[in-house]
Short mmCIF file of C-alpha atoms in Angstrom, two decimals:
data_model
loop_
_atom_site.label_atom_id
_atom_site.label_comp_id
_atom_site.label_asym_id
_atom_site.label_seq_id
_atom_site.Cartn_x
_atom_site.Cartn_y
_atom_site.Cartn_z
CA MET F 1 0.00 0.00 0.00
CA THR F 2 1.36 3.41 -0.94
CA HIS F 3 1.95 5.71 1.99
CA HIS F 4 1.13 9.39 1.56
CA LEU F 5 3.62 11.24 3.73
CA PHE F 6 2.62 14.77 2.96
CA GLU F 7 -0.90 15.80 2.01
CA THR F 8 -1.38 19.22 0.52
CA SER F 9 -3.15 20.34 3.65
CA ARG F 10 0.03 19.61 5.58
CA ARG F 11 1.53 22.87 4.43
CA ARG F 12 0.87 24.12 7.91
CA VAL F 13 3.42 21.54 8.81
CA LEU F 14 3.22 20.85 12.53
CA ALA F 15 0.71 18.60 14.20
CA SER F 16 -0.15 19.40 17.78
CA GLY F 17 2.21 16.76 19.16
CA LEU F 18 5.22 18.20 17.39
CA ALA F 19 4.20 21.74 18.29
CA ALA F 20 4.06 20.70 21.93
CA GLY F 21 7.47 19.07 21.63
CA LEU F 22 8.99 22.21 20.15
CA ALA F 23 7.40 24.29 22.86
CA ALA F 24 8.85 22.01 25.52
CA ALA F 25 12.27 22.45 23.94
CA GLY F 26 11.83 26.23 23.95
CA LEU F 27 11.78 26.32 20.14
CA THR F 28 8.65 28.27 19.33
CA GLN F 29 10.04 31.81 19.34
CA PRO F 30 9.65 33.84 16.13
CA ALA F 31 12.33 33.24 13.52
CA TRP F 32 13.99 36.60 13.99
CA ALA F 33 13.21 37.61 17.54
CA GLN F 34 16.92 38.46 17.76
CA SER F 35 18.35 41.59 16.18
CA PRO F 36 19.58 41.08 12.61
CA ALA F 37 22.67 43.11 13.57
CA ALA F 38 23.66 40.59 16.25
CA PRO F 39 22.15 37.26 15.23
CA VAL F 40 22.01 34.01 17.10
CA LEU F 41 22.86 30.94 15.05
CA ARG F 42 20.36 28.35 16.29
CA VAL F 43 21.77 24.93 15.42
CA GLY F 44 19.63 21.80 15.33
CA HIS F 45 21.78 18.70 15.25
CA GLN F 46 21.79 14.93 15.38
CA LYS F 47 24.37 12.67 17.03
CA GLY F 48 27.53 13.19 14.99
CA TRP F 49 30.16 15.74 14.07
CA LEU F 50 28.09 18.72 15.22
CA SER F 51 27.96 17.07 18.65
CA LEU F 52 31.77 17.25 18.81
CA ILE F 53 31.79 20.85 17.61
CA LYS F 54 29.24 21.72 20.30
CA ALA F 55 31.29 20.00 23.02
CA ARG F 56 34.49 21.73 21.92
CA GLY F 57 32.94 25.18 21.63
CA THR F 58 34.92 25.90 18.46
CA LEU F 59 32.01 27.33 16.50
CA GLU F 60 31.31 29.84 19.28
CA LYS F 61 34.97 30.91 19.20
CA ARG F 62 34.97 31.35 15.41
CA LEU F 63 31.76 33.40 15.46
CA ALA F 64 32.57 35.54 18.51
CA PRO F 65 34.41 38.23 16.48
CA LEU F 66 31.21 38.68 14.46
CA GLY F 67 29.15 39.10 17.63
CA VAL F 68 27.21 35.92 16.84
CA LYS F 69 26.06 33.62 19.62
CA VAL F 70 25.19 29.93 19.12
CA THR F 71 22.41 27.82 20.62
CA TRP F 72 22.06 24.04 20.23
CA THR F 73 19.10 21.64 20.15
CA GLU F 74 19.51 17.90 19.56
CA PHE F 75 17.05 15.90 17.45
CA ASN F 76 16.91 12.13 16.89
CA ALA F 77 16.10 12.35 13.15
CA GLY F 78 16.04 14.77 10.25
CA PRO F 79 12.32 15.31 9.55
CA VAL F 80 11.60 16.98 12.90
CA GLN F 81 14.69 19.16 12.44
CA LEU F 82 13.33 20.47 9.18
CA GLU F 83 9.89 21.01 10.66
CA ALA F 84 11.63 23.13 13.29
CA LEU F 85 13.23 25.11 10.46
CA ASN F 86 9.83 25.50 8.83
CA VAL F 87 8.36 27.19 11.91
CA GLY F 88 11.42 29.43 12.27
CA SER F 89 12.91 27.74 15.34
CA ILE F 90 16.36 26.80 14.06
CA ASP F 91 18.66 28.29 11.43
CA PHE F 92 21.06 25.47 10.57
CA GLY F 93 21.30 21.71 10.88
CA ASP F 94 22.51 18.38 9.54
CA VAL F 95 20.27 15.90 7.79
CA GLY F 96 20.25 12.95 5.38
CA GLU F 97 19.21 12.83 1.73
CA ALA F 98 15.46 12.41 1.99
CA PRO F 99 14.22 14.83 4.69
CA PRO F 100 14.94 17.98 2.66
CA ILE F 101 12.81 16.58 -0.16
CA PHE F 102 9.78 16.11 2.08
CA ALA F 103 10.39 19.49 3.72
CA GLN F 104 10.53 21.26 0.36
CA ALA F 105 7.33 19.49 -0.66
CA ALA F 106 5.71 20.80 2.53
CA GLY F 107 6.68 24.37 1.68
CA ALA F 108 9.66 24.81 4.03
CA PRO F 109 11.89 27.76 3.04
CA LEU F 110 15.05 25.66 3.13
CA VAL F 111 18.19 26.02 1.09
CA TYR F 112 21.20 23.72 1.06
CA ALA F 113 24.29 25.07 2.80
CA GLY F 114 26.74 22.17 2.35
CA SER F 115 27.12 18.48 1.60
CA SER F 116 29.27 15.59 2.72
CA VAL F 117 30.96 13.15 0.40
CA PRO F 118 28.91 9.97 -0.20
CA ARG F 119 28.61 7.79 2.95
CA PRO F 120 26.81 4.59 1.87
CA ALA F 121 28.31 2.33 4.54
CA VAL F 122 26.66 4.13 7.45
CA GLU F 123 23.07 3.05 6.76
CA ALA F 124 21.81 -0.50 6.51
CA VAL F 125 18.97 -2.98 6.89
CA VAL F 126 19.51 -5.15 9.96
CA VAL F 127 17.75 -8.33 11.03
CA PRO F 128 18.11 -10.50 14.15
CA LYS F 129 21.18 -12.71 13.96
CA ASP F 130 19.08 -15.90 13.83
CA SER F 131 16.47 -14.49 11.40
CA LEU F 132 15.36 -16.64 8.47
CA ILE F 133 15.62 -13.54 6.30
CA ARG F 134 18.81 -14.20 4.33
CA SER F 135 18.40 -11.90 1.32
CA VAL F 136 16.69 -8.64 0.41
CA ALA F 137 14.13 -10.65 -1.58
CA ASP F 138 13.12 -12.33 1.69
CA LEU F 139 11.79 -8.98 2.94
CA LYS F 140 8.66 -9.41 0.82
CA GLY F 141 5.63 -9.26 3.08
CA LYS F 142 7.75 -8.57 6.16
CA ARG F 143 7.41 -5.78 8.73
CA VAL F 144 10.20 -3.26 8.20
CA ALA F 145 10.74 -0.43 10.68
CA TYR F 146 12.31 2.89 9.74
CA ASN F 147 11.98 6.59 10.34
CA LYS F 148 9.47 8.07 7.89
CA GLY F 149 11.02 10.66 5.61
CA SER F 150 14.62 10.01 6.67
CA ASN F 151 17.61 9.04 4.54
CA VAL F 152 16.84 5.36 5.08
CA HIS F 153 13.42 5.81 3.47
CA TYR F 154 14.97 6.48 0.07
CA PHE F 155 17.58 3.77 0.64
CA LEU F 156 14.85 1.19 1.28
CA VAL F 157 12.94 2.22 -1.85
CA LYS F 158 16.03 1.86 -4.07
CA LEU F 159 17.24 -1.33 -2.34
CA LEU F 160 13.92 -3.07 -2.93
CA GLU F 161 13.90 -1.86 -6.54
CA LYS F 162 17.43 -3.22 -7.09
CA HIS F 163 16.29 -6.64 -5.89
CA GLY F 164 13.12 -6.79 -7.97
CA LEU F 165 10.66 -5.76 -5.25
CA LYS F 166 8.22 -2.88 -5.11
CA TYR F 167 8.03 -0.45 -2.20
CA SER F 168 4.55 -1.81 -1.48
CA ASP F 169 5.94 -5.36 -1.15
CA VAL F 170 6.99 -4.71 2.45
CA GLN F 171 4.92 -3.63 5.45
CA SER F 172 6.36 -0.26 6.42
CA VAL F 173 6.30 0.46 10.15
CA PHE F 174 7.12 4.13 10.71
CA LEU F 175 9.05 4.60 13.97
CA PRO F 176 11.78 7.00 15.13
CA PRO F 177 15.09 5.32 16.06
CA PRO F 178 14.50 4.74 19.81
CA ASP F 179 11.03 3.25 19.23
CA ALA F 180 12.24 1.22 16.24
CA ARG F 181 15.03 -0.25 18.34
CA ALA F 182 12.55 -1.24 21.04
CA ALA F 183 10.23 -2.83 18.46
CA PHE F 184 13.17 -4.67 16.90
CA GLU F 185 14.34 -5.97 20.29
CA ARG F 186 10.95 -7.40 21.20
CA GLY F 187 10.40 -8.96 17.77
CA ALA F 188 7.51 -6.69 16.78
CA VAL F 189 9.20 -6.03 13.41
CA ASP F 190 11.22 -8.32 11.15
CA ALA F 191 13.85 -5.83 10.00
CA TRP F 192 15.06 -2.33 10.80
CA VAL F 193 16.55 0.23 8.41
CA ILE F 194 18.81 2.57 10.36
CA TRP F 195 21.88 4.81 10.23
CA ASP F 196 24.95 5.38 12.41
CA PRO F 197 25.57 5.66 15.29
CA PHE F 198 22.27 3.83 15.94
CA LEU F 199 23.37 1.18 13.44
CA ALA F 200 26.72 0.57 15.13
CA SER F 201 24.98 0.43 18.51
CA ALA F 202 22.56 -2.22 17.22
CA GLU F 203 25.45 -4.26 15.83
CA LYS F 204 27.37 -4.15 19.10
CA THR F 205 24.52 -4.56 21.60
CA LEU F 206 21.57 -6.32 19.93
CA GLY F 207 23.09 -9.28 18.14
CA THR F 208 21.99 -8.02 14.74
CA ARG F 209 23.08 -9.06 11.27
CA ILE F 210 23.46 -6.58 8.42
CA LEU F 211 21.31 -7.74 5.52
CA ALA F 212 22.48 -4.97 3.17
CA ASN F 213 24.01 -1.53 3.43
CA ALA F 214 23.70 1.29 0.92
CA GLN F 215 26.90 0.61 -1.00
CA GLY F 216 26.04 0.33 -4.67
CA VAL F 217 22.49 1.50 -3.96
CA VAL F 218 22.47 5.18 -2.92
CA ASN F 219 25.11 7.79 -2.07
CA ASN F 220 23.69 8.69 1.35
CA ARG F 221 25.25 12.12 1.58
CA ALA F 222 24.76 14.21 4.68
CA TYR F 223 23.41 17.69 4.00
CA TYR F 224 23.60 20.93 5.93
CA PHE F 225 20.64 23.22 5.56
CA THR F 226 19.48 26.69 6.47
CA SER F 227 16.58 29.01 5.67
CA ARG F 228 16.62 31.29 2.64
CA ASP F 229 16.27 34.28 4.95
CA PHE F 230 19.30 33.34 7.05
CA ALA F 231 21.38 32.44 4.01
CA THR F 232 20.63 35.84 2.46
CA ARG F 233 21.30 37.83 5.62
CA HIS F 234 24.29 35.95 7.03
CA PRO F 235 26.31 34.08 4.37
CA GLU F 236 29.55 34.54 6.33
CA VAL F 237 28.07 32.84 9.40
CA LEU F 238 27.11 29.84 7.28
CA ARG F 239 30.50 29.74 5.59
CA ILE F 240 32.18 29.58 8.99
CA ALA F 241 29.80 26.86 10.22
CA VAL F 242 30.48 24.65 7.19
CA ASP F 243 34.20 25.35 7.47
CA GLU F 244 34.16 24.16 11.10
CA ILE F 245 32.41 20.95 10.04
CA ASN F 246 35.03 20.31 7.37
CA ALA F 247 37.78 21.01 9.91
CA ILE F 248 36.40 18.50 12.43
CA GLU F 249 36.01 15.90 9.68
CA THR F 250 39.62 16.42 8.59
CA TRP F 251 40.80 16.01 12.18
CA ILE F 252 38.72 12.85 12.72
CA SER F 253 40.01 11.28 9.50
CA LYS F 254 43.59 11.68 10.77
CA ASN F 255 42.94 10.86 14.44
CA LYS F 256 40.35 8.06 14.40
CA ALA F 257 41.33 6.42 17.70
CA GLU F 258 41.29 9.69 19.61
CA ALA F 259 38.10 10.77 17.87
CA ALA F 260 36.35 7.52 18.77
CA THR F 261 37.14 8.12 22.43
CA GLU F 262 36.01 11.75 22.34
CA LEU F 263 32.81 11.01 20.44
CA ALA F 264 31.97 8.16 22.83
CA GLN F 265 32.24 10.55 25.77
CA VAL F 266 30.18 13.25 24.06
CA LEU F 267 27.42 10.87 22.95
CA GLY F 268 27.45 8.63 26.02
CA LEU F 269 28.15 5.53 23.93
CA ASP F 270 30.60 2.67 24.32
CA ARG F 271 33.85 3.36 22.48
CA SER F 272 33.45 0.18 20.40
CA ILE F 273 30.31 1.75 18.89
CA THR F 274 31.89 5.05 17.90
CA GLU F 275 35.00 3.23 16.65
CA LEU F 276 32.85 1.15 14.28
CA PHE F 277 31.02 4.26 13.04
CA ILE F 278 34.16 6.34 12.53
CA GLY F 279 35.90 3.51 10.72
CA ARG F 280 33.39 3.34 7.85
CA VAL F 281 32.14 6.89 7.29
CA GLY F 282 33.42 8.98 4.37
CA TYR F 283 35.11 12.27 5.25
CA GLY F 284 34.86 15.64 3.58
CA THR F 285 32.38 18.51 3.33
CA THR F 286 31.81 20.48 0.16
CA VAL F 287 29.62 23.15 -1.37
CA VAL F 288 26.40 21.98 -2.99
CA THR F 289 26.80 21.98 -6.76
CA ARG F 290 24.32 21.55 -9.61
CA GLU F 291 25.50 17.94 -9.90
CA ILE F 292 24.69 17.27 -6.24
CA LEU F 293 21.31 18.96 -6.64
CA ALA F 294 20.69 16.61 -9.57
CA GLU F 295 21.12 13.68 -7.14
CA GLN F 296 18.48 15.24 -4.92
CA GLN F 297 16.24 15.83 -7.93
CA ALA F 298 16.33 12.09 -8.66
CA ILE F 299 15.17 11.39 -5.09
CA ALA F 300 12.35 13.93 -5.42
CA ASP F 301 11.23 12.44 -8.72
CA THR F 302 11.22 8.94 -7.21
CA PHE F 303 9.09 10.04 -4.28
CA PHE F 304 6.66 11.85 -6.57
CA ASP F 305 6.30 8.76 -8.74
CA LEU F 306 5.51 6.73 -5.60
CA LYS F 307 2.99 9.39 -4.53
CA LEU F 308 4.97 9.99 -1.35
CA ILE F 309 5.01 13.73 -2.04
CA PRO F 310 2.05 15.62 -3.53
CA LYS F 311 3.76 17.50 -6.35
CA LYS F 312 6.80 17.54 -8.58
CA LEU F 313 9.70 19.54 -7.15
CA ASN F 314 12.37 21.70 -8.72
CA LEU F 315 15.49 21.34 -6.60
CA LEU F 316 16.87 24.61 -7.91
CA HIS F 317 14.27 26.26 -5.68
CA ALA F 318 16.30 25.01 -2.69
CA ALA F 319 19.71 25.78 -4.21
CA PRO F 320 22.34 27.67 -2.23
CA VAL F 321 21.91 31.40 -2.68
CA ASP F 322 25.42 31.57 -4.18
CA LEU F 323 25.03 28.60 -6.55
CA LYS F 324 27.36 29.07 -9.48
#
């Protein structure tokens, strides 16, 4: 059965539950309550490189000469980050391939601010170690848990297609990572599609088996996003933020053992988990080019064809304001 993720009426993006959650996190202030002359860069982030940057305080130090302060809010997946952007509660964040597509379809004023190199090894379909599911084809008719609208959503679509299955051939169970893990542990789902560091944690602590990762299926880039308003007003702030991300990635790539220890402390995870994650991720952050936008266009077209978004998108509408 085809799942309609965004109805046209959902242009007023937030349901009451999410609105309440944003309110609880103190994220419902107007987008520019602060003075444009002395902005606050409100960063929404997931568990990853931005977590290290937050812990080190390096972004605050780089932006201090500009009089820019930084606030941080952690999210467990990309879609809610982008909904926060849509209501003007954050200015910058990190996200996978698919969430920006759904956000653009819902009318969010997002633009791309940066992109990672491809990172296909850090998302995968996992099954219990003793599962009878031995191939992707065995997923037909099975209950598959994943976060709706996240990078793994597109990965699952293309993985099934590669193995001769339709998206409708599996029973999609939409759950955020913590709930999906719980469902997987108790056997309420047959498989789980997830990304690092949740993936590495599942491998190390749940006795899982990787059925397939994204290598040879999708690129799985990470993207950094902002609002068109912020990008227009404060391009230098964004340039510094992306530069700091590239700097931390360069350091991690050359100091993996030390980075695994530091990231484990910051995220509250066992070092064996962060070591596994760090050992297989691609490193490097770059500007978003027309070629990279073409990759996103292919995702948008796929989701439109599956009726997962209500209209065709033009990815140039979300292009960086300085796209060459």
